[in-house]
Coordinates of C-alpha atoms in Angstrom, one line a residue:
M1 CA -35.6 0.9 -4.0
G2 CA -36.7 3.0 -1.1
S3 CA -35.2 6.3 0.0
P4 CA -36.5 9.3 1.9
I5 CA -36.3 11.4 -1.3
N6 CA -36.1 9.1 -4.3
N7 CA -39.3 6.9 -4.3
R8 CA -41.4 9.7 -5.8
A9 CA -39.3 9.3 -8.9
L10 CA -40.7 5.8 -9.1
F11 CA -44.4 6.5 -8.4
P12 CA -46.5 9.4 -7.2
C13 CA -46.2 9.6 -3.4
Q14 CA -45.7 11.8 -0.4
E15 CA -42.3 11.3 1.2
P16 CA -42.6 12.5 4.9
P17 CA -42.8 9.5 7.2
V18 CA -46.2 10.4 8.6
A19 CA -47.8 10.0 5.1
M20 CA -48.2 6.3 5.6
S21 CA -50.2 4.1 3.3
T22 CA -50.8 0.5 2.2
W23 CA -50.0 -0.5 -1.4
Q24 CA -50.4 -3.1 -4.0
A25 CA -48.7 -3.5 -7.3
T26 CA -48.9 -5.7 -10.4
V27 CA -45.6 -5.9 -12.2
R28 CA -45.1 -7.3 -15.7
A29 CA -41.7 -8.5 -16.7
A30 CA -40.0 -10.8 -19.1
A31 CA -40.6 -14.5 -18.1
S32 CA -36.8 -14.9 -17.4
F33 CA -36.9 -12.3 -14.7
V34 CA -37.8 -12.6 -11.0
V35 CA -39.8 -9.8 -9.4
L36 CA -39.3 -9.2 -5.6
M37 CA -41.1 -6.6 -3.7
S38 CA -42.3 -5.5 -0.2
G39 CA -45.4 -7.7 0.1
E40 CA -47.1 -10.0 2.6
H41 CA -47.2 -13.1 0.4
S42 CA -44.6 -15.0 -1.6
A43 CA -45.8 -14.0 -5.1
K44 CA -45.7 -16.5 -7.9
P45 CA -45.6 -15.4 -11.5
T46 CA -48.7 -15.6 -13.7
Q47 CA -48.1 -16.4 -17.4
L48 CA -49.6 -13.6 -19.5
Q49 CA -48.3 -14.4 -22.9
E50 CA -45.3 -16.1 -24.4
G51 CA -42.2 -14.6 -22.8
C52 CA -44.1 -12.3 -20.3
S53 CA -45.2 -12.9 -16.7
S54 CA -47.1 -10.9 -14.1
W55 CA -46.3 -10.6 -10.4
H56 CA -48.7 -9.2 -7.7
Y57 CA -47.8 -8.0 -4.3
Y58 CA -49.6 -6.1 -1.5
V59 CA -49.3 -4.9 2.1
T60 CA -52.0 -4.3 4.7
M61 CA -49.8 -2.5 7.2
P62 CA -49.6 1.2 6.5
M63 CA -45.9 2.2 5.9
P64 CA -44.0 5.3 4.8
A65 CA -43.4 5.4 1.0
S66 CA -39.7 5.4 1.6
T67 CA -39.9 1.8 2.8
F68 CA -41.3 0.5 -0.5
T69 CA -38.7 -1.6 -2.4
I70 CA -38.8 -3.5 -5.7
A71 CA -36.1 -5.6 -7.4
V72 CA -36.2 -7.2 -10.8
G73 CA -33.5 -9.4 -12.2
S74 CA -32.3 -12.8 -13.3
W75 CA -32.1 -14.6 -10.0
T76 CA -32.6 -18.1 -8.8
E77 CA -34.1 -19.3 -5.5
M78 CA -31.4 -20.9 -3.5
K79 CA -32.3 -24.0 -1.5
P80 CA -30.2 -26.1 0.9
E81 CA -28.7 -29.2 -0.5
T82 CA -30.3 -31.3 2.2
C83 CA -33.3 -30.6 4.5
S84 CA -31.8 -29.7 7.9
S85 CA -33.4 -29.8 11.4
N86 CA -33.7 -26.0 11.2
D87 CA -35.7 -26.2 7.9
L88 CA -38.0 -28.8 9.5
A89 CA -38.4 -26.5 12.5
A90 CA -39.3 -23.6 10.3
E91 CA -41.8 -25.7 8.4
R92 CA -43.5 -26.8 11.6
R93 CA -43.7 -23.2 12.9
S94 CA -44.9 -21.6 9.8
F95 CA -48.7 -21.1 9.3
S96 CA -51.1 -19.7 6.8
P97 CA -53.6 -17.0 7.7
S98 CA -56.5 -19.5 7.6
D99 CA -54.8 -21.6 10.3
A100 CA -54.0 -18.7 12.6
D101 CA -55.6 -18.2 16.0
F102 CA -56.4 -14.6 16.2
G103 CA -56.9 -14.6 19.9
C104 CA -56.0 -11.2 21.3
V105 CA -52.6 -11.2 23.1
G106 CA -52.7 -7.5 24.0
V107 CA -54.0 -4.1 23.0
C108 CA -52.4 -2.3 20.0
C109 CA -52.2 1.5 19.7
H110 CA -51.7 1.8 15.9
V111 CA -54.3 2.2 13.2
D112 CA -56.4 -0.8 12.4
Y113 CA -54.8 -3.6 10.2
P114 CA -54.3 -7.4 10.6
C115 CA -51.5 -7.2 13.2
R116 CA -49.3 -10.1 14.0
F117 CA -48.9 -8.9 17.5
Q118 CA -52.6 -9.7 17.9
N119 CA -52.1 -13.2 16.6
A120 CA -51.2 -15.9 19.2
S121 CA -49.8 -18.2 16.6
A122 CA -47.5 -15.5 15.2
A123 CA -46.2 -14.9 18.8
I124 CA -44.7 -18.3 19.0
Q125 CA -43.4 -18.5 15.4
E126 CA -39.6 -18.4 16.0
I127 CA -38.7 -18.8 12.3
I128 CA -40.9 -17.1 9.7
P129 CA -41.0 -18.5 6.1
H130 CA -38.1 -17.3 4.1
R131 CA -36.5 -17.5 0.7
V132 CA -33.0 -16.6 -0.7
F133 CA -32.5 -15.4 -4.2
A134 CA -29.1 -14.9 -5.9
P135 CA -27.4 -15.3 -9.3
V136 CA -26.7 -18.9 -10.2
C137 CA -22.9 -18.3 -10.0
L138 CA -23.3 -17.7 -6.2
Q139 CA -25.3 -20.8 -5.4
G140 CA -22.3 -22.6 -3.8
A141 CA -21.5 -19.6 -1.6
C142 CA -25.1 -19.1 -0.5
Q143 CA -25.5 -22.8 0.4
E144 CA -22.3 -22.8 2.3
T145 CA -22.5 -19.4 4.1
L146 CA -26.0 -17.8 4.1
L147 CA -28.6 -20.5 4.0
P148 CA -27.6 -22.2 7.3
L149 CA -27.6 -18.8 9.1
V150 CA -31.0 -17.5 8.2
P151 CA -33.1 -19.8 10.5
L152 CA -30.5 -19.4 13.3
C153 CA -30.6 -15.6 13.1
L154 CA -34.4 -15.4 12.8
S155 CA -34.8 -17.6 15.9
A156 CA -32.3 -15.6 17.8
A157 CA -34.1 -12.3 17.0
H158 CA -37.4 -13.9 18.2
S159 CA -35.8 -15.0 21.5
V160 CA -34.8 -11.4 22.2
L161 CA -37.8 -9.3 20.9
G162 CA -40.6 -11.7 20.4
T163 CA -43.2 -11.6 17.6
H164 CA -41.7 -11.1 14.1
P165 CA -43.5 -8.0 12.8
F166 CA -43.7 -9.4 9.2
S167 CA -45.1 -12.7 8.1
R168 CA -42.3 -13.7 5.7
L169 CA -38.9 -12.7 4.4
D170 CA -37.1 -12.7 1.1
I171 CA -33.3 -12.2 1.0
L172 CA -31.7 -11.1 -2.2
I173 CA -28.0 -11.1 -2.9
V174 CA -27.3 -7.9 -4.8
P175 CA -24.3 -7.2 -7.1
A176 CA -21.0 -5.6 -6.3
N177 CA -22.2 -2.1 -7.2
F178 CA -24.8 -2.0 -4.4
P179 CA -23.8 1.0 -2.2
S180 CA -23.9 -0.8 1.1
L181 CA -23.5 -4.2 2.7
G182 CA -27.2 -4.5 3.4
M183 CA -30.6 -2.9 3.4
A184 CA -33.9 -3.9 5.0
S185 CA -37.4 -3.2 3.8
P186 CA -40.7 -4.8 4.7
H187 CA -40.5 -8.5 3.8
I188 CA -37.3 -8.2 2.0
I189 CA -33.6 -7.8 2.8
F190 CA -30.8 -6.9 0.3
L191 CA -27.3 -8.4 1.2
S192 CA -24.2 -7.5 -0.8
Q193 CA -22.4 -10.4 -2.4
S194 CA -19.3 -9.2 -0.4
T195 CA -20.9 -10.7 2.7
L196 CA -20.6 -14.2 1.3
I197 CA -16.8 -14.2 1.0
G198 CA -14.7 -15.5 3.9
R199 CA -16.0 -17.1 7.0
S200 CA -19.6 -16.7 8.1
H201 CA -19.0 -13.9 10.6
L202 CA -19.6 -10.9 8.4
C203 CA -22.6 -12.5 6.7
G204 CA -24.1 -13.4 10.1
T205 CA -23.6 -10.0 11.7
R206 CA -24.9 -8.2 8.7
L207 CA -27.9 -10.5 8.4
C208 CA -28.7 -9.9 12.1
H209 CA -28.4 -6.1 11.6
E210 CA -30.9 -6.2 8.8
I211 CA -33.3 -8.5 10.6
A212 CA -33.3 -6.1 13.6
H213 CA -34.6 -3.4 11.3
A214 CA -37.9 -5.3 11.0
W215 CA -38.6 -4.0 14.5
F216 CA -36.6 -0.8 14.6
G217 CA -36.8 1.1 11.3
L218 CA -39.8 -0.6 9.8
A219 CA -42.4 -1.8 12.4
I220 CA -41.3 1.2 14.5
G221 CA -40.1 4.1 12.5
A222 CA -38.6 7.6 13.2
R223 CA -41.2 10.3 12.8
D224 CA -38.5 12.6 11.8
W225 CA -35.8 11.6 9.2
T226 CA -33.3 13.5 11.3
E227 CA -33.4 10.9 14.1
E228 CA -31.7 8.0 12.1
W229 CA -30.2 6.7 15.3
L230 CA -33.7 5.3 16.3
S231 CA -33.2 2.9 13.4
E232 CA -29.5 2.4 12.9
G233 CA -28.4 2.7 16.6
F234 CA -30.9 0.0 17.6
A235 CA -30.0 -2.3 14.7
T236 CA -26.2 -2.0 15.5
H237 CA -26.7 -2.7 19.2
L238 CA -29.1 -5.7 18.5
E239 CA -26.9 -7.3 15.8
D240 CA -24.4 -8.2 18.5
V241 CA -27.1 -9.7 20.8
F242 CA -28.7 -11.6 18.0
W243 CA -25.4 -12.9 16.6
A244 CA -24.3 -14.2 20.0
K245 CA -27.5 -16.1 20.4
A246 CA -27.3 -17.5 16.9
Q247 CA -23.9 -18.8 17.6
Q248 CA -25.1 -20.2 20.9
L249 CA -22.3 -18.7 22.8
A250 CA -21.9 -19.1 26.5
P251 CA -22.5 -15.8 28.4
H252 CA -18.8 -15.1 29.0
E253 CA -18.0 -15.7 25.4
A254 CA -20.8 -13.4 24.3
R255 CA -19.5 -10.7 26.6
E256 CA -16.0 -11.1 25.2
Q257 CA -17.1 -10.8 21.6
Q258 CA -19.3 -7.8 22.3
E259 CA -16.5 -6.0 24.2
L260 CA -14.2 -6.7 21.2
R261 CA -16.8 -5.2 18.8
A262 CA -17.3 -2.2 21.2
C263 CA -13.5 -1.6 21.0
L264 CA -13.6 -1.6 17.2
R265 CA -16.6 0.8 17.1
W266 CA -15.0 3.1 19.7
R267 CA -12.0 3.4 17.3
R268 CA -14.3 4.1 14.4
L269 CA -16.3 6.7 16.3
Q270 CA -13.1 8.5 17.2
D271 CA -12.0 8.5 13.6
E272 CA -15.4 9.8 12.5
V273 CA -15.4 12.6 15.0
R274 CA -11.9 13.7 14.0
S275 CA -12.6 13.7 10.3
S276 CA -16.2 15.0 10.0
P277 CA -17.9 18.4 10.4
E278 CA -19.3 18.9 13.9
E279 CA -22.8 19.6 12.5
M280 CA -22.9 16.1 11.1
Q281 CA -22.1 14.5 14.4
V282 CA -25.4 15.4 16.1
L283 CA -28.1 12.8 16.4
R284 CA -31.1 15.0 17.2
Y285 CA -31.3 18.5 15.6
L286 CA -33.1 21.4 17.3
L287 CA -34.8 22.9 14.4
V288 CA -37.6 25.5 14.1
P289 CA -39.3 25.9 10.7
V290 CA -39.4 29.3 9.1
L291 CA -40.5 30.8 5.8
V292 CA -38.0 33.4 4.5
S293 CA -38.9 34.3 0.9
A294 CA -41.7 34.1 -1.5
G295 CA -40.0 31.1 -3.2
I296 CA -39.6 29.1 -0.1
M297 CA -43.0 30.1 1.2
Y298 CA -44.6 28.9 -2.1
W299 CA -42.6 25.6 -1.8
S300 CA -43.7 25.1 1.8
I301 CA -47.3 25.9 1.3
R302 CA -47.4 23.7 -1.8
Q303 CA -45.9 20.8 0.1
R304 CA -48.4 21.3 3.0
L305 CA -51.3 21.3 0.6
N306 CA -50.0 18.2 -1.2
L307 CA -49.6 16.4 2.1
C308 CA -53.0 17.4 3.4
L309 CA -54.7 16.2 0.3
A310 CA -52.8 12.9 0.6
T311 CA -53.6 12.3 4.3
R312 CA -57.0 14.1 4.4
A313 CA -55.6 16.1 7.2
P314 CA -56.8 19.7 7.8
C315 CA -54.5 22.3 6.4
K316 CA -54.0 24.9 9.1
G317 CA -53.2 28.4 7.9
T318 CA -52.2 29.2 11.5
D319 CA -49.3 26.9 11.2
L320 CA -47.8 28.9 8.3
A321 CA -48.4 32.2 10.0
A322 CA -46.8 31.1 13.3
E323 CA -43.8 29.7 11.4
S324 CA -43.2 32.9 9.5
S325 CA -43.2 35.0 12.7
L326 CA -40.5 33.1 14.5
G327 CA -37.2 34.9 15.2
T328 CA -34.8 32.7 13.4
S329 CA -32.1 32.9 10.7
I330 CA -31.7 30.3 7.9
Y331 CA -29.4 29.1 5.3
V332 CA -30.7 27.0 2.4
Q333 CA -28.7 24.3 0.7
H334 CA -31.6 22.8 -1.2
P335 CA -35.4 23.5 -0.9
Y336 CA -35.9 19.9 0.4
M337 CA -33.2 20.4 3.0
L338 CA -33.7 23.5 5.3
C339 CA -30.9 23.9 7.8
L340 CA -31.9 26.3 10.5
R341 CA -30.0 28.2 13.2
T342 CA -32.1 29.4 16.0
Y343 CA -31.2 32.4 18.2
G344 CA -32.7 32.9 21.6
I345 CA -35.4 30.2 21.2
K346 CA -35.6 27.0 23.1
P347 CA -37.4 24.5 21.0
N348 CA -40.2 22.4 22.4
K349 CA -39.0 19.0 23.4
E350 CA -42.2 17.5 22.0
K351 CA -41.2 18.8 18.5
T352 CA -37.9 16.9 18.0
G353 CA -36.5 17.5 14.7
F354 CA -39.0 19.3 13.8
V355 CA -42.2 17.6 12.8
S356 CA -45.2 20.0 12.4
D357 CA -48.8 19.1 13.2
S358 CA -49.4 18.7 9.5
G359 CA -46.6 16.1 9.3
S360 CA -44.0 18.1 7.3
S361 CA -40.4 17.5 8.5
V362 CA -36.9 18.6 7.8
I363 CA -34.1 16.5 6.3
K364 CA -30.8 17.6 7.7
H365 CA -27.9 17.0 5.2
G366 CA -30.3 14.8 3.2
L367 CA -28.6 15.4 -0.1
N368 CA -25.0 15.7 1.1
P369 CA -23.3 12.8 -0.8
E370 CA -20.9 12.3 2.1
K371 CA -23.7 11.6 4.6
V372 CA -24.3 8.1 3.3
F373 CA -20.7 7.1 4.1
M374 CA -20.8 8.3 7.7
Q375 CA -21.5 6.0 10.6
V376 CA -22.0 8.5 13.5
H377 CA -25.7 7.8 13.8
Y378 CA -24.9 4.0 13.9
L379 CA -22.1 4.4 16.4
K380 CA -23.3 7.0 18.9
G381 CA -26.7 5.4 18.9
Y382 CA -25.2 2.0 19.6
F383 CA -23.1 3.4 22.4
L384 CA -26.1 5.2 24.0
L385 CA -28.1 1.9 24.0
R386 CA -25.1 0.0 25.3
F387 CA -24.7 2.5 28.1
L388 CA -28.4 2.2 29.0
A389 CA -28.3 -1.6 28.9
R390 CA -25.2 -1.7 31.1
R391 CA -26.7 0.8 33.6
L392 CA -29.9 -1.1 33.9
G393 CA -28.7 -4.6 33.4
D394 CA -29.5 -6.8 30.4
D395 CA -32.5 -8.5 31.9
T396 CA -34.2 -5.2 32.8
Y397 CA -33.3 -3.5 29.6
F398 CA -34.4 -6.2 27.2
S399 CA -37.6 -6.9 29.2
F400 CA -38.4 -3.2 28.7
L401 CA -37.5 -3.3 25.0
R402 CA -40.0 -6.1 24.4
K403 CA -42.6 -4.0 26.2
F404 CA -41.7 -0.9 24.1
V405 CA -42.0 -2.9 20.9
H406 CA -45.4 -4.1 21.9
T407 CA -46.5 -0.6 22.7
F408 CA -45.2 1.3 19.7
H409 CA -45.2 -1.2 16.8
G410 CA -47.0 0.1 13.7
Q411 CA -46.2 3.7 14.8
L412 CA -43.7 6.5 14.3
I413 CA -41.7 7.7 17.3
L414 CA -39.4 10.5 18.4
S415 CA -36.4 10.1 20.8
Q416 CA -38.4 11.2 23.8
D417 CA -41.0 8.5 23.3
F418 CA -38.4 5.8 23.8
L419 CA -36.5 7.6 26.6
Q420 CA -39.6 8.7 28.6
M421 CA -41.1 5.2 28.5
L422 CA -37.7 3.7 29.5
L423 CA -37.3 5.9 32.5
E424 CA -40.9 5.4 33.6
N425 CA -40.5 1.6 33.5
I426 CA -37.2 1.0 35.3
P427 CA -36.7 0.6 39.0
E428 CA -36.0 3.9 40.6
E429 CA -32.5 2.9 42.0
K430 CA -31.4 1.9 38.5
G431 CA -32.5 5.2 36.9
L432 CA -30.4 7.3 39.3
E433 CA -29.0 10.4 37.6
L434 CA -30.7 9.5 34.4
S435 CA -33.2 12.0 32.8
V436 CA -34.5 12.6 29.3
E437 CA -32.9 16.1 29.4
S438 CA -29.4 14.8 30.4
I439 CA -29.5 12.1 27.8
F440 CA -30.5 14.7 25.2
Q441 CA -27.7 16.9 26.2
D442 CA -25.0 14.3 26.6
W443 CA -25.8 12.0 23.7
L444 CA -28.2 13.4 21.1
E445 CA -27.8 17.2 20.9
S446 CA -24.0 17.5 21.1
S447 CA -21.3 16.8 18.6
G448 CA -18.1 14.9 19.5
I449 CA -17.7 12.1 21.9
P450 CA -20.4 12.0 24.7
Q451 CA -18.8 12.6 28.1
P452 CA -20.3 9.4 29.7
L453 CA -18.8 7.4 26.9
Q454 CA -15.4 9.0 27.3
T455 CA -15.5 8.3 31.0
E456 CA -16.4 4.6 30.4
R457 CA -13.7 4.0 27.8
Q458 CA -11.0 5.6 30.0
A459 CA -12.0 3.5 33.0
G460 CA -12.8 0.3 31.3
A461 CA -10.4 -2.7 31.3
E462 CA -9.6 -4.4 28.0
C463 CA -11.3 -7.7 27.4
G464 CA -9.3 -10.9 26.9
L465 CA -9.8 -10.9 23.1
V466 CA -8.4 -7.4 22.9
R467 CA -5.5 -8.2 25.1
Q468 CA -4.7 -11.2 22.9
V469 CA -4.5 -8.9 19.9
G470 CA -2.1 -6.6 21.7
V471 CA 0.2 -9.5 22.3
E472 CA 0.1 -10.5 18.6
V473 CA 0.8 -6.8 17.6
E474 CA 4.0 -6.9 19.7
K475 CA 5.1 -10.1 17.9
W476 CA 4.6 -8.5 14.5
N477 CA 6.5 -5.4 15.6
R478 CA 9.4 -7.6 16.7
V479 CA 9.3 -9.5 13.3
S480 CA 9.4 -6.2 11.4
R481 CA 12.4 -4.8 13.4
R482 CA 14.4 -8.1 13.2
P483 CA 17.4 -8.0 10.8
R484 CA 16.9 -10.1 7.7
K485 CA 20.0 -12.3 8.3
R486 CA 18.8 -13.5 11.7
K487 CA 17.1 -16.9 11.2
R488 CA 17.6 -18.7 14.5
R489 CA 14.8 -21.2 14.9
G490 CA 14.5 -20.6 18.6
T491 CA 13.6 -16.9 18.0
E492 CA 10.8 -17.6 15.5
E493 CA 7.5 -16.1 16.5
V494 CA 4.5 -18.4 16.8
F495 CA 1.2 -16.6 16.0
E496 CA -2.2 -17.4 17.5
K497 CA -5.3 -18.1 15.5
L498 CA -7.5 -15.0 15.6
L499 CA -11.3 -14.3 15.1
P500 CA -12.3 -12.1 12.2
D501 CA -12.9 -9.1 14.5
Q502 CA -9.5 -9.7 16.1
L503 CA -7.9 -9.7 12.7
V504 CA -9.5 -6.3 12.0
L505 CA -8.2 -4.9 15.2
L506 CA -4.7 -6.4 14.6
L507 CA -4.5 -4.8 11.1
E508 CA -5.8 -1.4 12.5
H509 CA -3.0 -1.5 15.1
L510 CA -0.4 -2.3 12.4
L511 CA -1.7 0.6 10.3
E512 CA -0.5 2.8 13.1
Q513 CA 3.1 1.7 12.6
K514 CA 5.2 4.0 10.6
T515 CA 7.0 1.3 8.6
L516 CA 6.5 -2.4 7.9
N517 CA 8.9 -4.0 5.5
P518 CA 7.7 -6.1 2.5
R519 CA 9.0 -9.3 4.1
T520 CA 6.7 -8.7 7.1
L521 CA 3.8 -7.9 5.0
Q522 CA 4.3 -11.0 2.9
R523 CA 4.4 -13.2 6.1
L524 CA 1.4 -11.4 7.5
E525 CA -0.5 -12.2 4.3
R526 CA 0.5 -15.9 4.4
T527 CA -0.1 -16.4 8.1
Y528 CA -3.7 -15.2 8.0
H529 CA -4.6 -16.0 4.4
L530 CA -5.7 -12.4 4.1
P531 CA -7.0 -12.4 0.5
Q532 CA -9.5 -15.1 1.5
Q533 CA -10.8 -13.3 4.6
D534 CA -14.1 -11.4 4.7
A535 CA -14.5 -7.8 3.3
E536 CA -13.9 -6.1 6.7
V537 CA -10.5 -7.8 7.1
R538 CA -9.6 -7.4 3.4
H539 CA -10.3 -3.7 3.6
R540 CA -7.8 -3.2 6.4
W541 CA -5.3 -5.4 4.5
C542 CA -5.7 -3.2 1.4
E543 CA -5.1 -0.1 3.6
L544 CA -1.8 -1.6 4.7
I545 CA -0.9 -2.4 1.1
V546 CA -1.5 1.2 0.1
K547 CA 0.2 2.8 3.1
H548 CA 3.4 0.8 2.7
K549 CA 3.3 0.6 -1.1
Y550 CA 3.4 -3.1 -1.1
T551 CA 3.4 -3.5 -4.9
K552 CA 3.3 -7.3 -4.9
A553 CA -0.2 -7.1 -3.5
Y554 CA -1.7 -4.3 -5.6
K555 CA -3.9 -6.9 -7.4
N556 CA -5.7 -7.3 -4.0
V557 CA -6.5 -3.6 -4.0
E558 CA -7.7 -3.7 -7.6
R559 CA -10.0 -6.7 -6.9
F560 CA -11.4 -5.0 -3.8
L561 CA -12.2 -1.8 -5.7
Q562 CA -14.1 -3.7 -8.3
E563 CA -15.8 -6.5 -6.3
D564 CA -16.4 -4.7 -3.0
Q565 CA -17.7 -1.3 -4.1
A566 CA -19.8 -0.9 -0.9
M567 CA -16.6 -0.4 1.0
G568 CA -14.0 0.4 -1.7
I569 CA -14.9 4.1 -1.8
Y570 CA -12.6 4.8 1.2
L571 CA -9.6 3.2 -0.5
Y572 CA -9.9 5.7 -3.4
G573 CA -9.2 8.5 -1.0
E574 CA -6.2 6.7 0.5
L575 CA -4.8 6.0 -3.0
M576 CA -5.0 9.6 -4.0
L577 CA -3.7 11.0 -0.7
S578 CA -0.5 8.9 -1.0
E579 CA 0.6 11.1 -3.9
D580 CA 2.2 8.0 -5.5
A581 CA 1.8 8.1 -9.3
R582 CA 1.4 4.3 -9.6
Q583 CA -1.3 4.2 -6.9
Q584 CA -3.2 7.1 -8.4
Q585 CA -3.0 5.5 -11.8
L586 CA -4.5 2.3 -10.2
A587 CA -7.3 4.3 -8.7
R588 CA -8.2 6.0 -11.9
R589 CA -8.0 2.8 -13.9
C590 CA -10.4 1.0 -11.5
F591 CA -12.8 3.9 -11.5
E592 CA -12.9 3.9 -15.3
L593 CA -13.7 0.2 -15.2
T594 CA -16.5 0.5 -12.7
K595 CA -18.0 4.0 -12.9
G596 CA -20.7 2.9 -15.4
Q597 CA -22.1 0.5 -12.9
M598 CA -21.4 2.4 -9.7
D599 CA -24.1 3.9 -7.5
M600 CA -24.5 7.5 -8.6
C601 CA -23.8 9.0 -5.2
S602 CA -20.7 6.8 -4.8
A603 CA -19.5 7.7 -8.3
Q604 CA -19.9 11.4 -7.5
V605 CA -17.8 11.2 -4.3
V606 CA -15.1 9.1 -6.0
A607 CA -14.9 11.5 -9.0
E608 CA -14.4 14.4 -6.7
M609 CA -11.4 12.6 -5.2
L610 CA -9.8 11.6 -8.4
F611 CA -10.3 14.7 -10.7

């Protein structure tokens, strides 16, 4: 599976994003296994000999090596029980390359390859061919939750951004030990089995997020790994837009749901800023490369030579000489992760990050195990794009976004590429007081909460869905304070039915209460059927259990730590911080049961918490 630093352990490759290439692979595996990979066609196995099959995949669009993904396992293709109207629509809109009309629909700026944006038939294909794979034991959950959502979400994405960059899609349900709820690569999406539990909300929003990466993160990638917000910020912002369209919500309903999700993300961003180092809250690092010792110089020159050999680019000795003469100081955490502090030098805005002419770049905090659990680049990126969309108006913003996609697909970008084109293409009156420099300063180059966001959240009125949660919180506080003997029927609280995101907000508010008695927690569990809710809701429920030492529900915490490992890591910390012997024993017991299957990075972080 792809990563900025791990794919070279799988096959010889250059990791910097600019070292893009096509690939093809033939994989031999036991006949009982299914092989899925980033590839432009839905590969079928070829029988080689008894008990052994061969699978062949290829891509013609040059991509960074970090986007390459392969998965091998005992999975079954999931198909709907009946053929729905959505399936028929997908079948009508799908096409084979031989049927395609390759009439030019615009001029592309990328290197030459068979581009779907140049294909008139692809431009009107709302739902690309897709398959879903999962273990047989999850067939029922897939048919009930995931399969109906795929065509709806693909169609919604097309209605917002236009041409799907990739010709097909495989979706694989991965096991509990997968370190995140989802991951996108060319032609393939991984979804955690945790997304299938509860109502369709979590599955739908996560699917929309990963589909959005087809445009932002894959077809358009960050030229510098440092600028993750160009991938994750866009996907987070677009997931709300796609999901609202997939649900066919009225405009006012869509606004309400999006405001509710903005409220939740605002709370998470505040938590992240309070609990994380300032240097890890910055979305765009001002770095200048430097060579400080013979060892580092050897490493840098060797990497440059390797890259130039791979890309056939000229190796400029002047680059190395210029870098070594800059007046900078440096501290080194790892030779692949140079973290620089610059004194008295104003970096060139055209060199965000920094990416040199030869293509080498810097990974800030690339090997910090805590980095993968942080959401700052998701959240601050999301709020920046939300700020721009609100300032310009949705029609203007999304019209520009489609133009941007058409201009930059198949290319790598930096922050200023997006911002400069945005400000050049919007009406002058809507761009008042906006500049690339001010956005850099307020949003991308500073730690903490951006000032425009603070101003907006302080002035903004709560939406109806948030106010409804506030009313329900007051009811639960009254229930918790009420004496046990008081059982008058006329004073019984009646609780409203809440959306999943409202339940998350409700539980977060209740987590702020100093005490909740066991009787209240039991009623809370029964009222909302909390153990059957989605993973986001159950996570907050487990936090309440831990905080108030609700021993009757400890089995819910144990189940979560074992079956929802992508999110369970946070609970380990809370169990240990409680300094309760029984809770700490629970944490260590669950870790012993799961550490052999856990993602290595997750296991390392949890082990540091426990021992």
